[in-house]
Backbone as a chain_set.jsonl record, in Angstrom:
{"seq": "MIIETMRSINLTYVLLLFVFTLLLPGCQTVSTGENVNAVERAKTEAPFPNKEPEKYQTEIWQTSSRGVEKFFVARDGAKWRIDSAYGAPNQVTTLHTDKDYVLDSASKIYAEYPTSHGFDEREGMVAEMSLGLLNGTERAIFEKLGTESGITKYRMAADAGSNLDTLIYFDEKAGIPVKKEIFKTDGGQRTLDSSVELSGFKTEVEPAMFTLPNDYRKASIEEMKKVLSGIQ", "coords": {"N": [[107.653, 90.371, 79.099], [109.322, 88.376, 81.639], [107.686, 87.298, 83.626], [105.252, 87.134, 82.392], [105.467, 85.124, 80.606], [107.246, 82.886, 81.124], [106.155, 80.53, 82.915], [106.892, 79.092, 85.192], [108.732, 80.52, 86.596], [108.771, 82.293, 89.388], [109.055, 85.418, 89.761], [108.713, 87.271, 91.772], [109.228, 85.825, 94.086], [111.881, 85.065, 93.534], [113.183, 87.567, 93.46], [112.806, 88.432, 96.06], [114.384, 86.615, 97.508], [116.748, 87.407, 96.516], [117.843, 89.353, 98.026], [120.481, 89.286, 99.822], [121.254, 88.743, 103.084], [122.772, 88.902, 106.354], [123.499, 88.413, 109.876], [126.041, 90.381, 111.082], [129.225, 89.266, 112.245], [129.912, 89.739, 115.67], [128.417, 92.013, 115.843], [125.608, 92.832, 117.064], [123.503, 94.652, 117.001], [122.538, 97.619, 115.211], [123.064, 100.714, 116.154], [123.673, 103.33, 115.615], [124.02, 105.924, 113.13], [126.643, 106.078, 112.296], [127.65, 103.475, 112.543], [126.138, 102.13, 110.59], [127.051, 103.448, 108.298], [129.71, 102.656, 108.374], [129.489, 99.938, 107.855], [128.514, 100.038, 105.242], [130.695, 101.189, 103.937], [132.507, 99.148, 104.159], [131.692, 97.244, 102.406], [132.205, 95.238, 99.471], [132.776, 94.173, 96.057], [132.177, 90.765, 95.003], [134.778, 88.552, 96.059], [135.536, 86.643, 94.307], [135.331, 85.237, 90.987], [132.2, 85.435, 89.308], [130.893, 85.559, 86.958], [129.064, 84.189, 84.286], [130.369, 81.569, 82.193], [131.592, 81.784, 78.754], [130.998, 79.541, 77.327], [129.054, 76.919, 78.273], [127.002, 74.587, 80.148], [124.354, 73.942, 82.424], [122.28, 72.704, 85.083], [120.062, 74.478, 87.215], [119.161, 74.479, 90.463], [116.672, 75.435, 92.594], [115.88, 75.385, 95.968], [113.449, 75.307, 98.463], [110.933, 75.861, 101.006], [108.797, 75.423, 99.392], [109.512, 73.404, 97.769], [111.465, 71.907, 95.131], [112.648, 73.753, 92.452], [113.486, 73.545, 89.088], [115.803, 74.643, 86.647], [117.337, 75.149, 83.427], [120.317, 75.988, 81.738], [122.08, 76.804, 78.824], [124.89, 77.826, 77.002], [126.694, 79.092, 74.238], [128.807, 81.168, 73.312], [127.288, 83.646, 71.485], [124.964, 82.241, 71.209], [122.284, 80.808, 73.037], [120.215, 79.127, 75.514], [117.427, 78.908, 77.731], [115.691, 77.041, 80.068], [112.705, 76.712, 81.819], [110.921, 75.104, 84.515], [112.293, 72.736, 84.19], [112.574, 69.568, 82.722], [110.006, 68.873, 83.363], [106.55, 68.254, 82.364], [105.456, 70.704, 81.595], [107.516, 72.264, 80.652], [109.182, 75.185, 79.541], [110.927, 76.827, 77.007], [113.371, 79.233, 76.239], [114.988, 80.326, 73.451], [117.844, 81.467, 71.845], [119.267, 82.105, 68.867], [119.952, 82.519, 65.591], [117.686, 83.895, 65.558], [115.09, 84.821, 67.899], [113.352, 82.569, 69.948], [110.481, 81.024, 71.481], [109.589, 78.107, 73.142], [107.121, 75.724, 73.821], [106.8, 72.927, 75.728], [104.637, 71.231, 76.429], [102.562, 71.614, 74.547], [103.956, 71.324, 72.261], [104.808, 73.419, 70.498], [106.277, 76.283, 68.886], [107.272, 79.718, 68.874], [108.277, 82.559, 67.035], [109.971, 85.322, 68.199], [110.28, 88.919, 68.283], [113.309, 90.923, 68.535], [114.334, 92.215, 71.726], [112.103, 91.535, 73.321], [111.764, 90.851, 75.894], [112.57, 88.362, 76.588], [115.205, 88.213, 75.944], [117.17, 89.026, 77.69], [119.53, 87.575, 78.774], [121.685, 87.542, 80.671], [120.662, 88.865, 82.947], [118.457, 87.205, 83.459], [119.681, 84.779, 84.126], [120.999, 85.554, 86.446], [118.791, 86.063, 88.106], [117.513, 83.534, 88.23], [119.503, 82.03, 89.456], [119.69, 83.236, 91.861], [121.574, 85.244, 92.108], [123.912, 83.831, 92.227], [125.298, 83.32, 89.874], [126.486, 85.863, 87.747], [126.022, 87.813, 89.64], [125.833, 91.036, 91.156], [125.752, 92.34, 93.533], [126.984, 94.277, 96.201], [128.734, 93.484, 99.161], [129.773, 92.369, 102.459], [132.339, 90.137, 102.575], [133.522, 87.104, 103.886], [136.128, 84.895, 104.004], [136.029, 81.511, 104.659], [137.463, 79.186, 104.435], [139.032, 76.404, 102.645], [138.161, 73.288, 101.284], [138.651, 70.198, 99.804], [138.824, 71.377, 97.264], [136.772, 73.201, 97.248], [135.917, 76.407, 98.14], [134.687, 78.166, 100.886], [132.562, 80.913, 101.577], [131.333, 83.477, 103.719], [128.639, 85.697, 103.404], [127.66, 88.991, 103.858], [125.208, 91.34, 103.635], [123.754, 93.26, 104.983], [123.654, 94.688, 108.267], [122.322, 93.382, 111.342], [120.448, 91.602, 110.412], [118.504, 88.549, 110.323], [119.315, 86.591, 108.678], [121.642, 84.331, 107.262], [124.149, 83.904, 104.981], [125.819, 81.584, 102.945], [128.344, 80.885, 100.578], [129.582, 78.712, 98.1], [132.5, 78.142, 96.416], [133.815, 76.732, 93.536], [136.997, 75.852, 92.997], [138.306, 74.591, 90.867], [136.46, 74.639, 88.711], [136.1, 77.338, 88.62], [133.964, 78.952, 89.313], [131.187, 80.019, 91.409], [129.221, 77.504, 92.972], [127.193, 76.895, 94.678], [124.749, 78.166, 96.948], [123.658, 78.879, 100.19], [121.043, 79.864, 102.29], [120.492, 80.716, 105.493], [118.272, 80.927, 108.289], [118.051, 82.609, 111.337], [116.503, 82.211, 114.394], [115.518, 82.917, 117.526], [117.835, 81.777, 118.564], [118.017, 79.433, 117.165], [119.181, 77.97, 114.174], [118.269, 77.548, 110.937], [118.021, 76.051, 107.681], [116.864, 78.057, 105.19], [116.591, 78.438, 102.408], [118.07, 77.43, 99.262], [120.36, 77.442, 96.477], [121.773, 75.764, 93.739], [124.237, 74.658, 91.338], [123.928, 72.038, 89.045], [125.359, 69.323, 87.386], [127.188, 70.824, 85.906], [129.085, 71.76, 83.073], [131.578, 72.477, 80.571], [131.281, 71.898, 77.95], [129.106, 71.936, 75.178], [126.404, 70.568, 73.451], [125.706, 70.982, 69.983], [123.069, 70.5, 69.227], [121.527, 71.545, 71.215], [120.727, 74.028, 70.49], [118.932, 73.951, 68.433], [115.76, 73.832, 66.714], [113.197, 71.558, 67.618], [112.183, 68.874, 65.493], [109.573, 67.916, 65.623], [107.982, 69.962, 66.514], [105.48, 72.446, 66.125], [105.166, 75.489, 64.299], [103.943, 78.457, 65.736], [101.857, 81.366, 66.143], [102.708, 84.455, 67.827], [100.591, 85.35, 69.371], [99.115, 83.002, 69.76], [100.955, 81.551, 71.245], [101.115, 83.143, 73.562], [98.542, 82.751, 74.6], [98.621, 80.021, 75.154], [100.677, 79.875, 77.096], [99.589, 81.385, 79.098], [97.532, 79.867, 79.881], [95.162, 80.036, 78.572], [93.06, 78.522, 76.435]], "CA": [[108.274, 90.205, 80.412], [109.499, 86.979, 82.017], [106.526, 86.855, 84.416], [104.104, 86.904, 81.538], [105.66, 84.048, 79.663], [107.874, 81.689, 81.685], [105.192, 80.412, 84.008], [107.398, 78.477, 86.406], [109.622, 81.426, 87.306], [108.065, 83.246, 90.231], [110.056, 86.447, 89.922], [108.561, 87.907, 93.073], [109.957, 84.958, 95.0], [113.296, 85.151, 93.231], [113.702, 88.874, 93.829], [112.851, 88.508, 97.51], [115.554, 85.869, 97.963], [117.937, 88.023, 95.949], [118.386, 90.253, 99.044], [121.293, 88.388, 100.632], [121.639, 89.433, 104.294], [123.022, 88.078, 107.535], [123.945, 89.139, 111.059], [127.491, 90.529, 111.049], [129.872, 88.755, 113.458], [130.292, 90.714, 116.667], [127.608, 93.231, 115.759], [124.266, 92.353, 117.299], [122.542, 95.673, 116.614], [123.092, 98.834, 114.623], [122.403, 101.714, 116.962], [123.993, 104.677, 115.167], [124.26, 106.098, 111.704], [128.052, 105.824, 112.029], [127.82, 102.037, 112.34], [125.574, 101.796, 109.289], [127.965, 103.947, 107.282], [130.911, 101.825, 108.41], [129.157, 98.701, 107.155], [128.421, 100.348, 103.82], [132.048, 101.42, 103.422], [133.24, 97.88, 104.163], [131.184, 96.365, 101.358], [132.989, 95.122, 98.245], [132.28, 93.184, 95.106], [132.565, 89.398, 95.385], [136.22, 88.316, 95.897], [135.705, 85.502, 93.398], [134.584, 85.47, 89.738], [130.881, 84.793, 89.252], [130.302, 85.778, 85.645], [128.873, 82.92, 83.586], [131.339, 81.36, 81.119], [131.148, 81.966, 77.382], [130.496, 78.255, 76.854], [128.768, 76.034, 79.395], [125.617, 74.209, 80.396], [124.149, 73.508, 83.796], [120.971, 72.826, 85.701], [120.027, 75.337, 88.394], [118.133, 73.953, 91.375], [116.252, 76.256, 93.735], [115.21, 74.571, 96.981], [112.849, 76.076, 99.554], [109.799, 75.162, 101.603], [107.862, 75.097, 98.324], [110.026, 72.258, 97.034], [112.611, 72.144, 94.253], [112.367, 74.268, 91.118], [114.657, 73.283, 88.255], [115.999, 75.398, 85.422], [118.485, 74.694, 82.646], [120.939, 77.039, 80.943], [123.173, 76.418, 77.935], [125.392, 78.979, 76.265], [127.88, 78.934, 73.406], [128.999, 82.49, 72.738], [126.056, 84.426, 71.324], [123.83, 81.325, 71.243], [121.95, 80.356, 74.38], [118.849, 78.697, 75.803], [117.05, 78.815, 79.135], [114.487, 76.235, 80.266], [112.06, 76.735, 83.129], [110.236, 73.835, 84.796], [113.133, 71.803, 83.42], [112.273, 68.149, 82.882], [108.577, 68.681, 83.652], [105.719, 68.321, 81.144], [105.167, 72.09, 81.227], [108.778, 72.958, 80.403], [109.17, 76.269, 78.559], [112.29, 77.119, 76.592], [113.72, 80.442, 75.51], [116.107, 79.965, 72.588], [118.409, 82.588, 71.086], [120.271, 81.706, 67.875], [119.879, 83.582, 64.593], [116.48, 84.612, 65.945], [114.633, 84.504, 69.251], [112.212, 81.669, 69.927], [109.937, 80.479, 72.724], [109.063, 76.773, 72.877], [106.296, 75.133, 74.876], [106.944, 71.477, 75.641], [103.358, 70.542, 76.573], [101.785, 71.678, 73.305], [104.904, 71.11, 71.159], [104.769, 74.531, 69.558], [107.271, 77.334, 69.103], [106.939, 81.0, 68.256], [109.414, 83.442, 66.798], [109.739, 86.61, 68.846], [111.183, 89.994, 67.861], [114.348, 91.309, 69.481], [113.903, 93.081, 72.839], [110.743, 91.16, 73.702], [111.738, 90.524, 77.315], [113.214, 87.065, 76.794], [116.58, 88.227, 75.465], [118.086, 89.512, 78.708], [120.054, 86.331, 79.334], [122.52, 87.759, 81.847], [119.788, 89.151, 84.072], [117.632, 86.033, 83.733], [120.522, 83.81, 84.829], [121.204, 86.083, 87.801], [117.557, 85.88, 88.863], [117.27, 82.12, 88.48], [120.536, 81.507, 90.349], [119.677, 84.077, 93.053], [122.819, 85.999, 92.15], [125.089, 82.958, 92.271], [125.976, 83.684, 88.631], [126.236, 87.239, 87.279], [125.612, 88.659, 90.748], [126.542, 92.313, 91.227], [125.509, 92.966, 94.828], [128.114, 94.522, 97.075], [128.496, 92.957, 100.505], [130.985, 92.042, 103.21], [132.635, 88.73, 102.36], [134.493, 86.506, 104.794], [136.584, 83.586, 103.543], [135.985, 80.585, 105.791], [138.401, 78.09, 104.246], [138.916, 75.571, 101.445], [138.202, 71.852, 101.522], [138.397, 69.393, 98.6], [138.689, 72.233, 96.104], [135.626, 74.104, 97.404], [136.16, 77.47, 99.106], [133.429, 78.655, 101.458], [132.531, 82.315, 101.974], [130.141, 84.042, 104.35], [128.279, 86.942, 102.727], [126.812, 89.869, 104.676], [124.782, 92.531, 102.897], [123.244, 94.233, 105.944], [123.797, 94.34, 109.677], [121.071, 93.268, 112.074], [119.517, 90.678, 109.766], [118.498, 87.196, 110.889], [119.68, 85.67, 107.604], [123.067, 84.007, 107.183], [124.35, 83.384, 103.632], [127.086, 80.931, 102.64], [128.573, 80.654, 99.155], [130.599, 77.697, 97.867], [133.189, 78.429, 95.153], [134.576, 75.596, 93.01], [138.27, 76.384, 92.512], [138.641, 73.994, 89.579], [135.541, 75.155, 87.693], [136.27, 78.78, 88.569], [132.68, 79.634, 89.512], [130.444, 79.569, 92.595], [128.33, 76.415, 92.58], [126.104, 76.672, 95.636], [124.468, 79.2, 97.935], [122.711, 78.485, 101.223], [120.549, 80.98, 103.092], [119.999, 80.216, 106.777], [117.501, 81.869, 109.1], [118.274, 82.455, 112.773], [115.323, 82.642, 115.148], [115.554, 82.435, 118.907], [119.012, 80.957, 118.795], [118.015, 78.278, 116.265], [119.619, 78.281, 112.818], [117.698, 76.57, 110.016], [118.189, 76.341, 106.265], [115.653, 78.661, 104.641], [116.548, 78.158, 100.972], [119.386, 77.243, 98.652], [120.418, 77.315, 95.03], [123.03, 75.127, 93.369], [124.412, 74.221, 89.968], [124.018, 70.582, 88.941], [125.757, 68.867, 86.049], [127.896, 71.887, 85.192], [130.192, 71.389, 82.198], [131.944, 73.523, 79.619], [131.011, 71.43, 76.593], [127.683, 72.064, 74.861], [126.023, 69.931, 72.193], [125.053, 71.913, 69.048], [121.633, 70.225, 69.157], [120.856, 72.341, 72.229], [120.289, 75.294, 69.923], [118.119, 73.703, 67.245], [114.328, 73.628, 66.961], [112.785, 70.154, 67.447], [111.467, 68.619, 64.237], [108.161, 67.601, 65.841], [107.276, 71.136, 67.032], [104.778, 73.242, 65.113], [105.326, 76.931, 64.447], [102.701, 79.128, 66.133], [101.952, 82.814, 66.219], [102.98, 84.966, 69.156], [99.325, 85.398, 70.093], [98.779, 81.639, 70.194], [101.874, 81.184, 72.322], [100.705, 83.861, 74.757], [97.372, 82.086, 75.145], [99.039, 78.722, 75.701], [101.452, 80.074, 78.317], [98.737, 81.985, 80.131], [96.5, 78.897, 80.236], [93.927, 80.292, 77.817], [93.011, 77.646, 75.277]], "C": [[108.336, 88.731, 80.774], [108.279, 86.456, 82.746], [105.388, 86.449, 83.505], [104.247, 85.636, 80.715], [106.276, 82.788, 80.251], [107.168, 81.372, 82.986], [105.777, 79.798, 85.259], [108.346, 79.374, 87.167], [108.782, 82.409, 88.1], [109.054, 84.351, 90.576], [109.937, 87.164, 91.255], [109.348, 87.136, 94.116], [111.454, 85.075, 94.794], [113.879, 86.471, 93.725], [113.76, 89.053, 95.342], [114.088, 87.798, 98.043], [116.849, 86.486, 97.47], [118.54, 89.042, 96.905], [119.178, 89.406, 100.027], [121.774, 89.136, 101.876], [121.964, 88.448, 105.393], [123.503, 88.96, 108.676], [125.461, 89.187, 111.061], [128.098, 90.008, 112.344], [130.268, 89.897, 114.383], [129.481, 91.992, 116.639], [126.149, 92.835, 115.865], [123.218, 93.355, 116.863], [123.268, 96.819, 115.95], [122.37, 99.99, 115.274], [122.651, 103.129, 116.485], [124.169, 104.71, 113.675], [125.7, 105.824, 111.343], [128.3, 104.343, 111.767], [127.3, 101.606, 110.979], [126.506, 102.232, 108.181], [129.235, 103.113, 107.221], [130.682, 100.517, 107.678], [129.121, 98.939, 105.651], [129.808, 100.532, 103.214], [132.83, 100.124, 103.316], [132.792, 96.931, 103.057], [132.067, 96.404, 100.116], [132.244, 94.24, 97.252], [132.757, 91.809, 95.556], [134.062, 89.191, 95.13], [136.53, 87.124, 95.0], [134.922, 85.802, 92.118], [133.24, 84.765, 89.766], [130.183, 85.021, 87.917], [130.202, 84.448, 84.907], [129.888, 82.781, 82.454], [130.732, 81.608, 79.741], [130.533, 80.681, 76.825], [130.301, 77.331, 78.048], [127.314, 75.577, 79.332], [125.502, 73.709, 81.82], [122.664, 73.531, 84.136], [121.107, 73.751, 86.907], [118.86, 74.878, 89.258], [117.9, 74.949, 92.506], [115.481, 75.361, 94.704], [114.718, 75.476, 98.108], [111.719, 75.254, 100.143], [108.766, 74.777, 100.548], [108.288, 73.873, 97.532], [111.22, 72.661, 96.196], [112.123, 72.62, 92.897], [113.634, 74.125, 90.285], [114.628, 74.123, 86.979], [117.213, 74.82, 84.698], [118.993, 75.856, 81.807], [122.038, 76.426, 80.089], [123.586, 77.648, 77.138], [126.625, 78.586, 75.464], [128.081, 80.254, 72.674], [127.694, 83.264, 72.696], [124.81, 83.544, 71.354], [123.559, 80.903, 72.684], [120.507, 79.879, 74.45], [118.65, 78.643, 77.311], [115.736, 78.058, 79.216], [113.973, 76.43, 81.688], [111.227, 75.469, 83.273], [110.977, 72.698, 84.093], [112.825, 70.347, 83.761], [110.825, 67.843, 83.176], [107.769, 68.77, 82.358], [105.463, 69.745, 80.672], [106.436, 72.917, 81.014], [108.62, 74.006, 79.302], [110.608, 76.674, 78.279], [112.37, 78.458, 75.882], [114.997, 80.133, 74.743], [116.557, 81.179, 71.777], [119.508, 82.06, 70.173], [120.368, 82.824, 66.841], [118.678, 84.473, 64.855], [116.157, 84.252, 67.389], [113.362, 83.676, 69.174], [111.766, 81.36, 71.356], [109.271, 79.158, 72.372], [108.274, 76.284, 74.084], [106.289, 73.624, 74.711], [105.6, 70.752, 75.643], [102.579, 70.499, 75.266], [102.632, 71.462, 72.062], [104.75, 72.183, 70.069], [105.924, 75.485, 69.872], [106.821, 78.584, 68.378], [108.206, 81.824, 68.115], [109.086, 84.825, 67.351], [110.704, 87.662, 68.31], [112.236, 90.272, 68.925], [113.769, 92.272, 70.512], [112.457, 92.817, 73.231], [110.643, 90.794, 75.174], [112.375, 89.188, 77.621], [114.727, 87.144, 76.585], [117.581, 88.795, 76.464], [118.675, 88.324, 79.447], [120.8, 86.561, 80.642], [121.67, 88.014, 83.087], [118.92, 87.965, 84.451], [118.414, 84.992, 84.521], [120.772, 84.27, 86.261], [119.972, 85.862, 88.667], [117.318, 84.419, 89.215], [118.268, 81.529, 89.471], [120.624, 82.311, 91.643], [120.999, 84.806, 93.235], [124.063, 85.15, 92.24], [125.952, 83.196, 91.036], [125.551, 85.09, 88.237], [125.755, 88.157, 88.388], [126.459, 89.926, 90.821], [126.412, 92.984, 92.596], [126.797, 93.114, 95.633], [127.759, 94.061, 98.484], [129.83, 92.822, 101.222], [131.199, 90.537, 103.101], [133.727, 88.275, 103.326], [134.851, 85.111, 104.286], [136.708, 82.649, 104.738], [136.949, 79.41, 105.649], [138.094, 77.282, 103.001], [139.054, 74.106, 101.812], [137.799, 71.124, 100.252], [138.109, 70.267, 97.375], [137.523, 73.192, 96.14], [135.938, 75.123, 98.506], [134.83, 78.055, 99.561], [133.586, 80.114, 101.903], [131.24, 82.604, 102.734], [129.898, 85.404, 103.712], [127.312, 87.732, 103.587], [126.479, 91.117, 103.886], [124.317, 93.626, 103.838], [123.506, 93.74, 107.357], [122.415, 94.217, 110.308], [120.062, 92.338, 111.442], [119.578, 89.324, 110.454], [118.792, 86.147, 109.821], [121.194, 85.531, 107.508], [123.31, 83.314, 105.844], [125.747, 82.806, 103.47], [127.172, 80.667, 101.149], [129.737, 79.689, 99.002], [131.185, 77.895, 96.472], [134.047, 77.237, 94.755], [135.857, 76.127, 92.372], [138.644, 75.83, 91.135], [137.763, 74.543, 88.463], [135.657, 76.666, 87.552], [134.994, 79.572, 88.712], [132.069, 79.191, 90.844], [129.401, 78.546, 92.18], [127.161, 76.199, 93.542], [125.975, 77.87, 96.566], [123.417, 78.681, 98.901], [122.331, 79.71, 102.046], [119.897, 80.411, 104.345], [119.246, 81.33, 107.499], [117.75, 81.554, 110.575], [117.086, 83.033, 113.535], [115.392, 82.042, 116.548], [116.715, 81.521, 119.198], [119.078, 79.726, 117.921], [118.336, 78.723, 114.841], [119.129, 77.185, 111.879], [117.905, 77.016, 108.578], [116.865, 76.838, 105.694], [115.497, 78.349, 103.153], [117.966, 77.974, 100.458], [119.25, 77.221, 97.142], [121.768, 76.689, 94.69], [123.032, 74.752, 91.893], [124.595, 72.713, 89.966], [124.39, 70.203, 87.515], [126.473, 69.926, 85.237], [129.004, 71.301, 84.326], [130.389, 72.465, 81.137], [131.843, 73.06, 78.167], [129.505, 71.462, 76.353], [127.402, 71.436, 73.5], [125.33, 70.945, 71.282], [123.544, 71.734, 68.971], [120.848, 71.019, 70.184], [120.212, 73.588, 71.634], [119.485, 75.126, 68.627], [116.655, 73.498, 67.642], [113.975, 72.159, 66.745], [111.957, 69.977, 66.173], [109.974, 68.406, 64.434], [107.381, 68.761, 66.474], [106.667, 71.929, 65.884], [104.992, 74.724, 65.376], [103.965, 77.562, 64.746], [102.93, 80.636, 66.125], [102.266, 83.233, 67.653], [101.707, 84.981, 69.992], [98.915, 84.016, 70.593], [99.669, 81.213, 71.351], [101.492, 81.875, 73.621], [99.515, 83.19, 75.421], [97.73, 80.756, 75.798], [99.751, 78.916, 77.04], [100.634, 80.681, 79.453], [97.602, 81.049, 80.539], [95.192, 79.117, 79.551], [93.946, 79.458, 76.536], [91.875, 78.019, 74.334]], "O": [[107.531, 87.929, 80.302], [107.866, 85.316, 82.532], [104.64, 85.52, 83.813], [103.261, 85.125, 80.183], [105.847, 81.692, 79.89], [107.538, 81.886, 84.041], [105.195, 79.971, 86.329], [108.739, 79.036, 88.283], [108.14, 83.281, 87.513], [109.798, 84.248, 91.551], [110.938, 87.616, 91.811], [110.053, 87.727, 94.934], [112.214, 85.174, 95.758], [114.946, 86.491, 94.339], [114.645, 89.736, 95.856], [114.767, 88.316, 98.929], [117.928, 86.134, 97.946], [119.629, 89.555, 96.646], [118.606, 88.861, 100.971], [122.594, 90.049, 101.772], [121.5, 87.308, 105.381], [123.87, 90.115, 108.466], [126.109, 88.141, 111.044], [127.566, 90.265, 113.425], [130.87, 90.883, 113.959], [129.812, 92.954, 117.331], [125.517, 92.531, 114.854], [122.147, 92.962, 116.4], [124.479, 96.973, 116.11], [121.197, 100.231, 114.99], [121.937, 104.048, 116.887], [124.428, 103.694, 113.031], [125.987, 105.39, 110.227], [129.071, 103.989, 110.875], [127.939, 100.813, 110.288], [126.735, 101.486, 107.229], [129.78, 102.886, 106.141], [131.562, 100.035, 106.965], [129.639, 98.134, 104.877], [130.064, 100.078, 102.099], [133.722, 100.006, 102.475], [133.45, 95.922, 102.802], [132.606, 97.449, 99.75], [131.217, 93.644, 97.574], [133.647, 91.705, 96.401], [134.568, 89.611, 94.089], [137.668, 86.658, 94.95], [133.945, 86.549, 92.162], [133.15, 83.618, 90.202], [129.003, 84.704, 87.772], [131.153, 83.667, 84.904], [130.234, 83.775, 81.817], [129.512, 81.638, 79.584], [129.657, 80.727, 75.961], [131.256, 76.999, 78.75], [126.509, 76.109, 78.568], [126.44, 73.123, 82.36], [121.892, 74.288, 83.547], [122.159, 73.794, 87.545], [117.71, 74.893, 88.822], [118.809, 75.264, 93.273], [114.546, 74.666, 94.308], [115.466, 76.298, 98.637], [111.566, 74.077, 99.814], [107.942, 73.894, 100.788], [107.522, 73.358, 96.718], [111.907, 73.635, 96.504], [111.287, 71.974, 92.267], [114.718, 74.527, 90.71], [113.593, 74.289, 86.334], [118.013, 74.093, 85.287], [118.209, 76.615, 81.237], [122.835, 75.623, 80.575], [122.744, 78.41, 76.663], [127.485, 77.848, 75.942], [127.593, 80.44, 71.559], [127.068, 83.51, 73.727], [123.703, 84.059, 71.51], [124.489, 80.67, 73.457], [119.689, 80.178, 73.58], [119.583, 78.369, 78.066], [114.777, 78.39, 78.519], [114.735, 76.321, 82.648], [110.868, 74.836, 82.28], [110.366, 71.819, 83.485], [112.819, 69.95, 84.927], [110.441, 66.674, 83.235], [108.256, 69.306, 81.362], [105.272, 69.975, 79.478], [106.42, 74.136, 81.18], [108.006, 73.749, 78.266], [111.407, 76.843, 79.2], [111.539, 78.775, 75.031], [115.989, 79.716, 75.341], [115.752, 81.831, 71.111], [120.556, 81.619, 70.645], [120.804, 83.932, 67.152], [118.638, 85.633, 64.445], [116.87, 83.472, 68.02], [112.424, 84.009, 68.451], [112.552, 81.422, 72.301], [108.487, 79.082, 71.426], [108.715, 76.42, 75.225], [105.836, 73.1, 73.694], [105.437, 69.759, 74.934], [102.002, 69.47, 74.915], [102.113, 71.419, 70.947], [104.585, 71.878, 68.887], [106.468, 75.486, 70.976], [106.084, 78.518, 67.395], [109.09, 81.787, 68.97], [108.06, 85.417, 67.017], [111.826, 87.333, 67.923], [112.067, 89.896, 70.085], [112.848, 93.037, 70.226], [111.68, 93.747, 73.446], [109.561, 90.461, 75.657], [112.69, 88.898, 78.775], [115.456, 86.243, 77.001], [118.737, 89.022, 76.107], [118.356, 88.091, 80.613], [120.57, 85.848, 81.619], [121.925, 87.447, 84.149], [118.669, 87.736, 85.634], [117.894, 84.393, 85.463], [120.757, 83.458, 87.186], [120.096, 85.511, 89.84], [116.965, 84.094, 90.349], [117.924, 80.631, 90.239], [121.536, 82.094, 92.442], [121.488, 84.971, 94.353], [125.169, 85.686, 92.323], [127.178, 83.266, 91.128], [124.385, 85.457, 88.381], [125.139, 89.185, 88.107], [127.664, 89.887, 90.574], [126.917, 94.09, 92.788], [127.595, 92.181, 95.726], [126.628, 94.229, 98.94], [130.883, 93.124, 100.661], [130.334, 89.753, 103.492], [134.718, 88.972, 103.547], [133.981, 84.25, 104.153], [137.404, 82.952, 105.707], [137.225, 78.713, 106.626], [137.044, 77.443, 102.38], [139.954, 73.727, 102.56], [136.739, 71.39, 99.685], [137.256, 69.935, 96.553], [137.293, 73.923, 95.177], [136.189, 74.754, 99.654], [133.967, 78.392, 98.75], [134.586, 80.498, 102.511], [130.187, 82.043, 102.427], [130.835, 86.175, 103.504], [126.272, 87.218, 103.999], [127.375, 91.872, 103.507], [124.468, 94.807, 103.527], [123.572, 92.537, 107.612], [121.46, 94.86, 109.871], [118.917, 92.286, 111.89], [120.575, 88.986, 111.092], [118.55, 84.958, 110.029], [121.928, 86.508, 107.656], [122.743, 82.251, 105.589], [126.738, 83.45, 103.812], [126.187, 80.27, 100.526], [130.755, 79.819, 99.683], [130.469, 77.826, 95.472], [134.894, 76.783, 95.523], [135.81, 76.777, 91.327], [139.24, 76.541, 90.326], [138.261, 74.875, 87.387], [135.352, 77.219, 86.496], [134.925, 80.727, 88.291], [132.392, 78.116, 91.349], [128.76, 78.705, 91.141], [126.252, 75.419, 93.259], [126.966, 78.504, 96.925], [122.407, 78.111, 98.486], [123.191, 80.494, 102.446], [118.884, 79.716, 104.273], [119.548, 82.513, 107.339], [117.671, 80.404, 111.005], [116.713, 84.191, 113.346], [115.332, 80.825, 116.726], [116.595, 80.59, 119.994], [120.093, 79.03, 117.924], [117.819, 79.735, 114.367], [119.526, 76.027, 112.009], [117.957, 78.211, 108.29], [115.865, 76.12, 105.713], [114.4, 78.032, 102.694], [118.936, 78.319, 101.133], [118.165, 77.008, 96.601], [122.787, 77.043, 95.283], [121.982, 74.554, 91.28], [125.332, 72.171, 90.79], [123.804, 70.704, 86.555], [126.382, 69.933, 84.009], [129.772, 70.453, 84.78], [129.489, 73.253, 80.848], [132.279, 73.766, 77.258], [128.723, 71.065, 77.217], [128.079, 71.736, 72.518], [124.464, 71.69, 71.739], [122.816, 72.685, 68.687], [119.632, 71.162, 70.054], [119.268, 74.139, 72.2], [119.379, 76.057, 67.829], [116.351, 73.053, 68.749], [114.424, 71.568, 65.763], [111.138, 70.827, 65.826], [109.185, 68.678, 63.529], [106.25, 68.573, 66.921], [107.262, 72.062, 64.814], [104.999, 75.167, 66.525], [102.966, 77.248, 64.099], [104.067, 81.106, 66.104], [102.104, 82.443, 68.583], [101.735, 84.661, 71.181], [98.427, 83.874, 71.714], [99.209, 80.597, 72.313], [101.54, 81.254, 74.682], [99.467, 83.066, 76.645], [97.209, 80.41, 76.858], [99.464, 78.209, 78.006], [100.958, 80.504, 80.627], [96.807, 81.373, 81.421], [94.199, 78.472, 79.887], [94.776, 79.687, 75.656], [91.694, 77.374, 73.301]]}, "num_chains": 1, "name": "protein.A"}
């Protein structure tokens, strides 16, 4: 499982933020079952494409009161890699090429993992790290707010009566959403609660992204588990 191995991904935190809700315009409360059903019927899939490209690389930045968490994703068809704690000494990499590998930057070791070990669900992992910005499947009510400098802004409402307000920014040239902001409304005050954005997105990927570093030592799965769990 991701929780057991990629130590910088707090999946509990990610999954909590993955519930995108906001107060529907003109609807302060939901007092009847009919209103709830009407909201459910009005929900649709996103009116813009959000599926990750076949070939791309990008950093994913999560920002909240805890600070900024950085991830990195690179994909070229069936080959891909995902880095957690990107750029930090404790960076951990999941690499899928001819085989599946996990690399630990701090100890400079890598381990070969069998298929279906919990690391190979790339699509779901990207959705979790990007809080549904990429590969999101949640149905909601979307409102187009306008386009400026090639960026189209949408308001996203998943439930009525929530104090959360979600905005999504879609890059018309890149053809993908590049930023999501989640605001919290309390007592008439609206503050930014958290956000996620893509940084350095491009559709060219260096082949070296999918190779094992020469200075890394091969380790057993058991050794890797101990290293990632902090047991030395």
